[in-house]
PDB file of C-alpha atoms in Angstrom:
ATOM      1  CA  ASP A   8      72.945 -11.725 -22.054  1.00  0.00           C
ATOM      2  CA  ALA A   9      71.342 -15.224 -22.137  1.00  0.00           C
ATOM      3  CA  MET A  10      74.348 -17.271 -23.858  1.00  0.00           C
ATOM      4  CA  VAL A  11      72.759 -20.209 -24.716  1.00  0.00           C
ATOM      5  CA  ILE A  12      69.494 -19.726 -25.866  1.00  0.00           C
ATOM      6  CA  GLN A  13      66.638 -22.496 -26.678  1.00  0.00           C
ATOM      7  CA  ASN A  14      63.833 -21.852 -28.687  1.00  0.00           C
ATOM      8  CA  PRO A  15      60.696 -22.713 -28.314  1.00  0.00           C
ATOM      9  CA  ARG A  16      61.001 -22.486 -24.603  1.00  0.00           C
ATOM     10  CA  TYR A  17      57.359 -24.043 -25.004  1.00  0.00           C
ATOM     11  CA  GLN A  18      56.352 -26.799 -27.682  1.00  0.00           C
ATOM     12  CA  VAL A  19      52.731 -28.691 -27.358  1.00  0.00           C
ATOM     13  CA  THR A  20      52.390 -31.553 -30.208  1.00  0.00           C
ATOM     14  CA  GLN A  21      50.209 -34.294 -31.051  1.00  0.00           C
ATOM     15  CA  PHE A  22      51.456 -37.910 -30.227  1.00  0.00           C
ATOM     16  CA  GLY A  23      53.756 -38.516 -33.631  1.00  0.00           C
ATOM     17  CA  LYS A  24      53.662 -35.421 -35.350  1.00  0.00           C
ATOM     18  CA  PRO A  25      57.975 -34.390 -35.507  1.00  0.00           C
ATOM     19  CA  VAL A  26      58.684 -31.987 -33.964  1.00  0.00           C
ATOM     20  CA  THR A  27      62.402 -29.816 -34.115  1.00  0.00           C
ATOM     21  CA  LEU A  28      64.033 -28.135 -30.657  1.00  0.00           C
ATOM     22  CA  SER A  29      67.058 -25.609 -31.455  1.00  0.00           C
ATOM     23  CA  CYS A  30      69.339 -24.406 -29.398  1.00  0.00           C
ATOM     24  CA  SER A  31      72.077 -21.396 -30.339  1.00  0.00           C
ATOM     25  CA  GLN A  32      74.869 -20.223 -28.684  1.00  0.00           C
ATOM     26  CA  THR A  33      77.281 -17.074 -27.822  1.00  0.00           C
ATOM     27  CA  LEU A  34      79.869 -19.110 -26.008  1.00  0.00           C
ATOM     28  CA  ASN A  35      82.073 -20.189 -29.361  1.00  0.00           C
ATOM     29  CA  HIS A  36      82.120 -23.294 -27.116  1.00  0.00           C
ATOM     30  CA  ASN A  37      82.806 -26.137 -28.821  1.00  0.00           C
ATOM     31  CA  VAL A  38      80.876 -29.083 -26.849  1.00  0.00           C
ATOM     32  CA  MET A  39      77.134 -29.363 -27.182  1.00  0.00           C
ATOM     33  CA  TYR A  40      74.749 -31.285 -25.329  1.00  0.00           C
ATOM     34  CA  TRP A  41      70.964 -32.725 -25.562  1.00  0.00           C
ATOM     35  CA  TYR A  42      69.799 -33.536 -21.728  1.00  0.00           C
ATOM     36  CA  GLN A  43      66.026 -34.699 -21.353  1.00  0.00           C
ATOM     37  CA  GLN A  44      64.891 -34.254 -17.778  1.00  0.00           C
ATOM     38  CA  LYS A  45      61.145 -35.309 -16.889  1.00  0.00           C
ATOM     39  CA  SER A  46      59.480 -34.837 -13.676  1.00  0.00           C
ATOM     40  CA  SER A  47      61.778 -35.231 -10.383  1.00  0.00           C
ATOM     41  CA  GLN A  48      64.307 -37.267 -12.587  1.00  0.00           C
ATOM     42  CA  ALA A  49      67.871 -36.306 -13.005  1.00  0.00           C
ATOM     43  CA  PRO A  50      68.739 -35.121 -16.764  1.00  0.00           C
ATOM     44  CA  LYS A  51      69.623 -37.667 -19.203  1.00  0.00           C
ATOM     45  CA  LEU A  52      72.399 -37.246 -21.672  1.00  0.00           C
ATOM     46  CA  LEU A  53      70.620 -37.722 -25.329  1.00  0.00           C
ATOM     47  CA  PHE A  54      73.954 -36.957 -27.013  1.00  0.00           C
ATOM     48  CA  HIS A  55      76.625 -34.245 -27.560  1.00  0.00           C
ATOM     49  CA  TYR A  56      78.890 -32.675 -30.087  1.00  0.00           C
ATOM     50  CA  TYR A  57      82.458 -31.949 -29.868  1.00  0.00           C
ATOM     51  CA  ASP A  58      82.712 -30.207 -32.578  1.00  0.00           C
ATOM     52  CA  LYS A  59      80.984 -32.087 -35.691  1.00  0.00           C
ATOM     53  CA  ASP A  60      81.834 -35.085 -34.337  1.00  0.00           C
ATOM     54  CA  PHE A  61      78.765 -36.792 -32.890  1.00  0.00           C
ATOM     55  CA  ASN A  62      78.183 -38.898 -29.842  1.00  0.00           C
ATOM     56  CA  ASN A  63      75.423 -40.651 -29.285  1.00  0.00           C
ATOM     57  CA  GLU A  64      74.479 -42.312 -25.520  1.00  0.00           C
ATOM     58  CA  ALA A  65      73.403 -46.252 -26.241  1.00  0.00           C
ATOM     59  CA  ASP A  66      69.976 -45.843 -24.626  1.00  0.00           C
ATOM     60  CA  THR A  67      69.008 -42.873 -26.726  1.00  0.00           C
ATOM     61  CA  PRO A  68      66.097 -43.973 -28.978  1.00  0.00           C
ATOM     62  CA  ASP A  69      66.639 -43.903 -32.261  1.00  0.00           C
ATOM     63  CA  ASN A  70      63.327 -41.399 -32.756  1.00  0.00           C
ATOM     64  CA  PHE A  71      65.573 -39.053 -31.047  1.00  0.00           C
ATOM     65  CA  GLN A  72      68.476 -36.693 -33.808  1.00  0.00           C
ATOM     66  CA  SER A  73      70.224 -34.511 -33.415  1.00  0.00           C
ATOM     67  CA  ARG A  74      72.227 -32.290 -36.096  1.00  0.00           C
ATOM     68  CA  ARG A  75      75.022 -29.401 -35.265  1.00  0.00           C
ATOM     69  CA  PRO A  76      75.347 -27.183 -38.877  1.00  0.00           C
ATOM     70  CA  ASN A  77      77.888 -25.308 -37.506  1.00  0.00           C
ATOM     71  CA  THR A  78      79.028 -24.066 -34.107  1.00  0.00           C
ATOM     72  CA  SER A  79      76.704 -22.279 -32.793  1.00  0.00           C
ATOM     73  CA  PHE A  80      74.329 -24.196 -33.499  1.00  0.00           C
ATOM     74  CA  CYS A  81      72.366 -27.474 -32.134  1.00  0.00           C
ATOM     75  CA  PHE A  82      69.122 -28.943 -33.042  1.00  0.00           C
ATOM     76  CA  LEU A  83      66.863 -32.096 -31.421  1.00  0.00           C
ATOM     77  CA  ASP A  84      64.535 -34.015 -33.920  1.00  0.00           C
ATOM     78  CA  ILE A  85      61.982 -35.671 -32.008  1.00  0.00           C
ATOM     79  CA  ARG A  86      60.711 -38.054 -35.244  1.00  0.00           C
ATOM     80  CA  SER A  87      57.243 -39.465 -34.079  1.00  0.00           C
ATOM     81  CA  PRO A  88      56.708 -37.696 -30.550  1.00  0.00           C
ATOM     82  CA  GLY A  89      55.014 -40.742 -27.582  1.00  0.00           C
ATOM     83  CA  LEU A  90      53.381 -39.278 -24.592  1.00  0.00           C
ATOM     84  CA  GLY A  91      56.324 -40.863 -22.316  1.00  0.00           C
ATOM     85  CA  ASP A  92      58.826 -38.338 -24.333  1.00  0.00           C
ATOM     86  CA  ALA A  93      56.967 -35.644 -22.703  1.00  0.00           C
ATOM     87  CA  ALA A  94      59.866 -33.182 -20.996  1.00  0.00           C
ATOM     88  CA  MET A  95      62.439 -30.156 -20.376  1.00  0.00           C
ATOM     89  CA  TYR A  96      64.588 -30.354 -23.097  1.00  0.00           C
ATOM     90  CA  LEU A  97      67.899 -28.958 -22.270  1.00  0.00           C
ATOM     91  CA  CYS A  98      70.738 -27.619 -23.923  1.00  0.00           C
ATOM     92  CA  ALA A  99      74.034 -27.309 -22.985  1.00  0.00           C
ATOM     93  CA  THR A 100      77.911 -26.083 -23.964  1.00  0.00           C
ATOM     94  CA  SER A 101      81.418 -27.178 -22.773  1.00  0.00           C
ATOM     95  CA  THR A 102      84.911 -26.083 -24.201  1.00  0.00           C
ATOM     96  CA  ARG A 103      88.102 -27.259 -22.926  1.00  0.00           C
ATOM     97  CA  ALA A 104      89.676 -24.907 -20.659  1.00  0.00           C
ATOM     98  CA  SER A 105      92.047 -24.581 -18.111  1.00  0.00           C
ATOM     99  CA  GLY A 106      90.933 -26.406 -15.267  1.00  0.00           C
ATOM    100  CA  ALA A 107      87.896 -28.653 -15.404  1.00  0.00           C
ATOM    101  CA  ASN A 108      84.969 -28.036 -18.147  1.00  0.00           C
ATOM    102  CA  VAL A 109      81.639 -26.310 -16.893  1.00  0.00           C
ATOM    103  CA  LEU A 110      78.281 -26.973 -18.340  1.00  0.00           C
ATOM    104  CA  THR A 111      76.939 -24.021 -19.197  1.00  0.00           C
ATOM    105  CA  PHE A 112      72.758 -24.706 -19.309  1.00  0.00           C
ATOM    106  CA  GLY A 113      69.830 -22.731 -21.320  1.00  0.00           C
ATOM    107  CA  ALA A 114      66.673 -22.062 -20.106  1.00  0.00           C
ATOM    108  CA  GLY A 115      65.272 -25.111 -21.494  1.00  0.00           C
ATOM    109  CA  SER A 116      62.383 -26.360 -23.607  1.00  0.00           C
ATOM    110  CA  ARG A 117      59.688 -28.312 -21.879  1.00  0.00           C
ATOM    111  CA  LEU A 118      57.903 -30.127 -24.566  1.00  0.00           C
ATOM    112  CA  THR A 119      54.284 -31.247 -24.018  1.00  0.00           C
ATOM    113  CA  VAL A 120      52.551 -34.275 -25.817  1.00  0.00           C
ATOM    114  CA  LEU A 121      48.801 -34.226 -26.199  1.00  0.00           C
TER     115      LEU A 121
ATOM    116  CA  ARG B   2      74.274 -49.367  -9.466  1.00  0.00           C
ATOM    117  CA  LYS B   3      73.404 -45.773 -11.320  1.00  0.00           C
ATOM    118  CA  GLU B   4      76.656 -44.134 -12.301  1.00  0.00           C
ATOM    119  CA  VAL B   5      76.087 -40.922  -9.658  1.00  0.00           C
ATOM    120  CA  GLU B   6      73.252 -41.864  -6.934  1.00  0.00           C
ATOM    121  CA  GLN B   7      72.225 -38.811  -4.278  1.00  0.00           C
ATOM    122  CA  ASP B   8      69.318 -38.865  -1.504  1.00  0.00           C
ATOM    123  CA  PRO B   9      66.755 -37.624  -2.788  1.00  0.00           C
ATOM    124  CA  GLY B  10      65.615 -36.081   0.425  1.00  0.00           C
ATOM    125  CA  PRO B  11      63.513 -33.493   0.927  1.00  0.00           C
ATOM    126  CA  PHE B  12      65.660 -32.089   3.785  1.00  0.00           C
ATOM    127  CA  ASN B  13      64.080 -29.623   5.390  1.00  0.00           C
ATOM    128  CA  VAL B  14      65.925 -27.843   7.600  1.00  0.00           C
ATOM    129  CA  PRO B  15      65.222 -24.316   9.442  1.00  0.00           C
ATOM    130  CA  GLU B  16      67.137 -20.789   8.645  1.00  0.00           C
ATOM    131  CA  GLY B  17      70.688 -20.731  10.180  1.00  0.00           C
ATOM    132  CA  ALA B  18      70.814 -24.871   9.574  1.00  0.00           C
ATOM    133  CA  THR B  19      74.020 -26.224   8.744  1.00  0.00           C
ATOM    134  CA  VAL B  20      73.176 -28.848   6.089  1.00  0.00           C
ATOM    135  CA  ALA B  21      74.973 -31.827   4.194  1.00  0.00           C
ATOM    136  CA  PHE B  22      74.389 -33.597   1.028  1.00  0.00           C
ATOM    137  CA  ASN B  23      76.617 -36.568  -0.090  1.00  0.00           C
ATOM    138  CA  CYS B  24      76.959 -37.781  -4.017  1.00  0.00           C
ATOM    139  CA  THR B  25      78.572 -41.679  -4.529  1.00  0.00           C
ATOM    140  CA  TYR B  26      79.800 -42.641  -8.041  1.00  0.00           C
ATOM    141  CA  SER B  27      80.276 -45.852  -9.096  1.00  0.00           C
ATOM    142  CA  ASN B  28      83.481 -44.857 -12.276  1.00  0.00           C
ATOM    143  CA  SER B  29      86.549 -44.608 -10.059  1.00  0.00           C
ATOM    144  CA  ALA B  30      88.638 -43.242 -12.394  1.00  0.00           C
ATOM    145  CA  SER B  31      85.912 -40.056 -13.218  1.00  0.00           C
ATOM    146  CA  GLN B  32      87.983 -37.020 -13.358  1.00  0.00           C
ATOM    147  CA  SER B  33      86.072 -34.158 -12.631  1.00  0.00           C
ATOM    148  CA  PHE B  34      83.070 -33.278 -10.014  1.00  0.00           C
ATOM    149  CA  PHE B  35      80.307 -30.469  -9.379  1.00  0.00           C
ATOM    150  CA  TRP B  36      77.402 -29.768  -8.200  1.00  0.00           C
ATOM    151  CA  TYR B  37      74.668 -27.400  -9.607  1.00  0.00           C
ATOM    152  CA  ARG B  38      71.802 -25.961  -8.041  1.00  0.00           C
ATOM    153  CA  GLN B  39      68.353 -26.393  -9.608  1.00  0.00           C
ATOM    154  CA  ASP B  40      65.064 -24.380  -9.052  1.00  0.00           C
ATOM    155  CA  CYS B  41      61.984 -25.319  -9.628  1.00  0.00           C
ATOM    156  CA  ARG B  42      61.079 -25.713 -13.576  1.00  0.00           C
ATOM    157  CA  LYS B  43      64.581 -23.464 -14.170  1.00  0.00           C
ATOM    158  CA  GLU B  44      67.542 -25.135 -16.418  1.00  0.00           C
ATOM    159  CA  PRO B  45      70.304 -26.139 -13.553  1.00  0.00           C
ATOM    160  CA  LYS B  46      73.604 -23.729 -13.000  1.00  0.00           C
ATOM    161  CA  LEU B  47      76.877 -24.499 -11.468  1.00  0.00           C
ATOM    162  CA  LEU B  48      76.897 -23.942  -7.742  1.00  0.00           C
ATOM    163  CA  MET B  49      80.844 -24.818  -7.716  1.00  0.00           C
ATOM    164  CA  SER B  50      83.316 -27.439  -8.851  1.00  0.00           C
ATOM    165  CA  VAL B  51      84.636 -30.032  -6.312  1.00  0.00           C
ATOM    166  CA  TYR B  52      88.764 -30.189  -5.872  1.00  0.00           C
ATOM    167  CA  SER B  53      90.720 -32.967  -4.972  1.00  0.00           C
ATOM    168  CA  SER B  54      92.003 -30.803  -1.150  1.00  0.00           C
ATOM    169  CA  GLY B  55      88.253 -29.561  -0.977  1.00  0.00           C
ATOM    170  CA  ASN B  56      87.124 -26.332  -1.522  1.00  0.00           C
ATOM    171  CA  GLU B  57      85.011 -23.678  -0.239  1.00  0.00           C
ATOM    172  CA  ASP B  58      83.101 -20.524  -1.411  1.00  0.00           C
ATOM    173  CA  GLY B  59      81.495 -18.834   0.998  1.00  0.00           C
ATOM    174  CA  ARG B  60      78.586 -20.569   3.087  1.00  0.00           C
ATOM    175  CA  PHE B  61      79.036 -23.524   0.408  1.00  0.00           C
ATOM    176  CA  THR B  62      81.797 -26.330   1.207  1.00  0.00           C
ATOM    177  CA  ALA B  63      82.696 -28.712  -1.100  1.00  0.00           C
ATOM    178  CA  GLN B  64      84.819 -32.209  -0.567  1.00  0.00           C
ATOM    179  CA  LEU B  65      85.574 -35.013  -2.623  1.00  0.00           C
ATOM    180  CA  ASN B  66      87.054 -38.598  -0.964  1.00  0.00           C
ATOM    181  CA  ARG B  67      88.247 -40.632  -4.177  1.00  0.00           C
ATOM    182  CA  ALA B  68      89.020 -43.910  -1.523  1.00  0.00           C
ATOM    183  CA  SER B  69      85.252 -43.893  -1.072  1.00  0.00           C
ATOM    184  CA  GLN B  70      84.287 -43.008  -4.299  1.00  0.00           C
ATOM    185  CA  TYR B  71      82.037 -40.007  -2.390  1.00  0.00           C
ATOM    186  CA  ILE B  72      81.497 -36.233  -2.792  1.00  0.00           C
ATOM    187  CA  SER B  73      79.992 -33.844  -0.176  1.00  0.00           C
ATOM    188  CA  LEU B  74      78.483 -30.455   0.177  1.00  0.00           C
ATOM    189  CA  LEU B  75      77.788 -28.707   3.162  1.00  0.00           C
ATOM    190  CA  ILE B  76      75.523 -25.582   3.519  1.00  0.00           C
ATOM    191  CA  ARG B  77      76.280 -23.387   7.020  1.00  0.00           C
ATOM    192  CA  ASP B  78      73.419 -20.535   8.301  1.00  0.00           C
ATOM    193  CA  SER B  79      70.889 -21.436   5.368  1.00  0.00           C
ATOM    194  CA  LYS B  80      68.422 -19.201   4.169  1.00  0.00           C
ATOM    195  CA  LEU B  81      65.478 -19.259   2.595  1.00  0.00           C
ATOM    196  CA  SER B  82      67.140 -19.019  -0.664  1.00  0.00           C
ATOM    197  CA  ASP B  83      68.640 -22.153  -0.525  1.00  0.00           C
ATOM    198  CA  SER B  84      65.505 -23.414  -1.093  1.00  0.00           C
ATOM    199  CA  ALA B  85      65.942 -25.389  -4.571  1.00  0.00           C
ATOM    200  CA  THR B  86      67.289 -28.751  -5.531  1.00  0.00           C
ATOM    201  CA  TYR B  87      70.862 -29.933  -5.400  1.00  0.00           C
ATOM    202  CA  LEU B  88      72.605 -31.811  -8.057  1.00  0.00           C
ATOM    203  CA  CYS B  89      75.948 -34.070  -8.133  1.00  0.00           C
ATOM    204  CA  VAL B  90      77.033 -33.821 -11.227  1.00  0.00           C
ATOM    205  CA  VAL B  91      80.697 -36.116 -12.806  1.00  0.00           C
ATOM    206  CA  ASN B  92      82.711 -36.825 -15.564  1.00  0.00           C
ATOM    207  CA  PRO B  93      83.485 -40.359 -15.719  1.00  0.00           C
ATOM    208  CA  VAL B  94      85.906 -41.134 -18.152  1.00  0.00           C
ATOM    209  CA  LYS B  95      89.129 -39.035 -18.996  1.00  0.00           C
ATOM    210  CA  GLY B  96      89.507 -37.722 -21.532  1.00  0.00           C
ATOM    211  CA  THR B  97      85.513 -36.719 -22.826  1.00  0.00           C
ATOM    212  CA  TYR B  98      83.330 -34.362 -22.292  1.00  0.00           C
ATOM    213  CA  LYS B  99      80.104 -36.691 -20.953  1.00  0.00           C
ATOM    214  CA  TYR B 100      78.454 -35.095 -17.973  1.00  0.00           C
ATOM    215  CA  ILE B 101      76.127 -37.836 -15.746  1.00  0.00           C
ATOM    216  CA  PHE B 102      73.943 -36.486 -12.936  1.00  0.00           C
ATOM    217  CA  GLY B 103      72.194 -37.846 -10.225  1.00  0.00           C
ATOM    218  CA  THR B 104      68.779 -37.151  -9.268  1.00  0.00           C
ATOM    219  CA  GLY B 105      69.337 -34.103  -7.205  1.00  0.00           C
ATOM    220  CA  THR B 106      68.546 -33.841  -3.647  1.00  0.00           C
ATOM    221  CA  ARG B 107      66.080 -31.030  -2.515  1.00  0.00           C
ATOM    222  CA  LEU B 108      66.586 -28.557   0.241  1.00  0.00           C
ATOM    223  CA  LYS B 109      63.880 -26.944   1.629  1.00  0.00           C
ATOM    224  CA  VAL B 110      64.556 -24.299   3.913  1.00  0.00           C
ATOM    225  CA  LEU B 111      62.513 -22.931   6.626  1.00  0.00           C
ATOM    226  CA  ALA B 112      61.621 -19.960   8.280  1.00  0.00           C
TER     227      ALA B 112
END
């Protein structure tokens, strides 16, 4: 049973046309993350939420925004996608637990920009 | 210097071989360390956490060297199914939930 679900799995958009990617979780984890991964590169952290507290990475472009309306859902909005934003977008969750926290990933949303 | 660095490979090894990867990290205060496995066009999946004393899970052994700021992964008796990219993950700041990935090391196990 998938515990972190991302939709859509594949998204094609036109240059400059806004896109929203969604992530839902059934784990009740209080931390949710968005990573961007381009081909042959490391997943790059864009931002994360600890509960409702939003933590933006300093080098995340303003073009990327996020919303977390409740514990279960988190959205990634790309306001004006450029060709360079084509990538796999990975949502992950973690929780404070005994020992080290572990990231659980969704299957990813692959974005193509035409 | 990148926060987390790995040799991208690829490492091409025959079935049954032993192979080792290293990962260096720049922040000496880093707290938590992990190895993730990522198959082509799939999401990363946890392979194992890395503990200070080192730990083993079947054919996989992870080590942490805080003095030299690196972690290692040893795979014994390689299988074809071990072919994947192995990502090193570090939590660089205590008390935060920020996790930084290395670029990964590609492993190809050859028949």
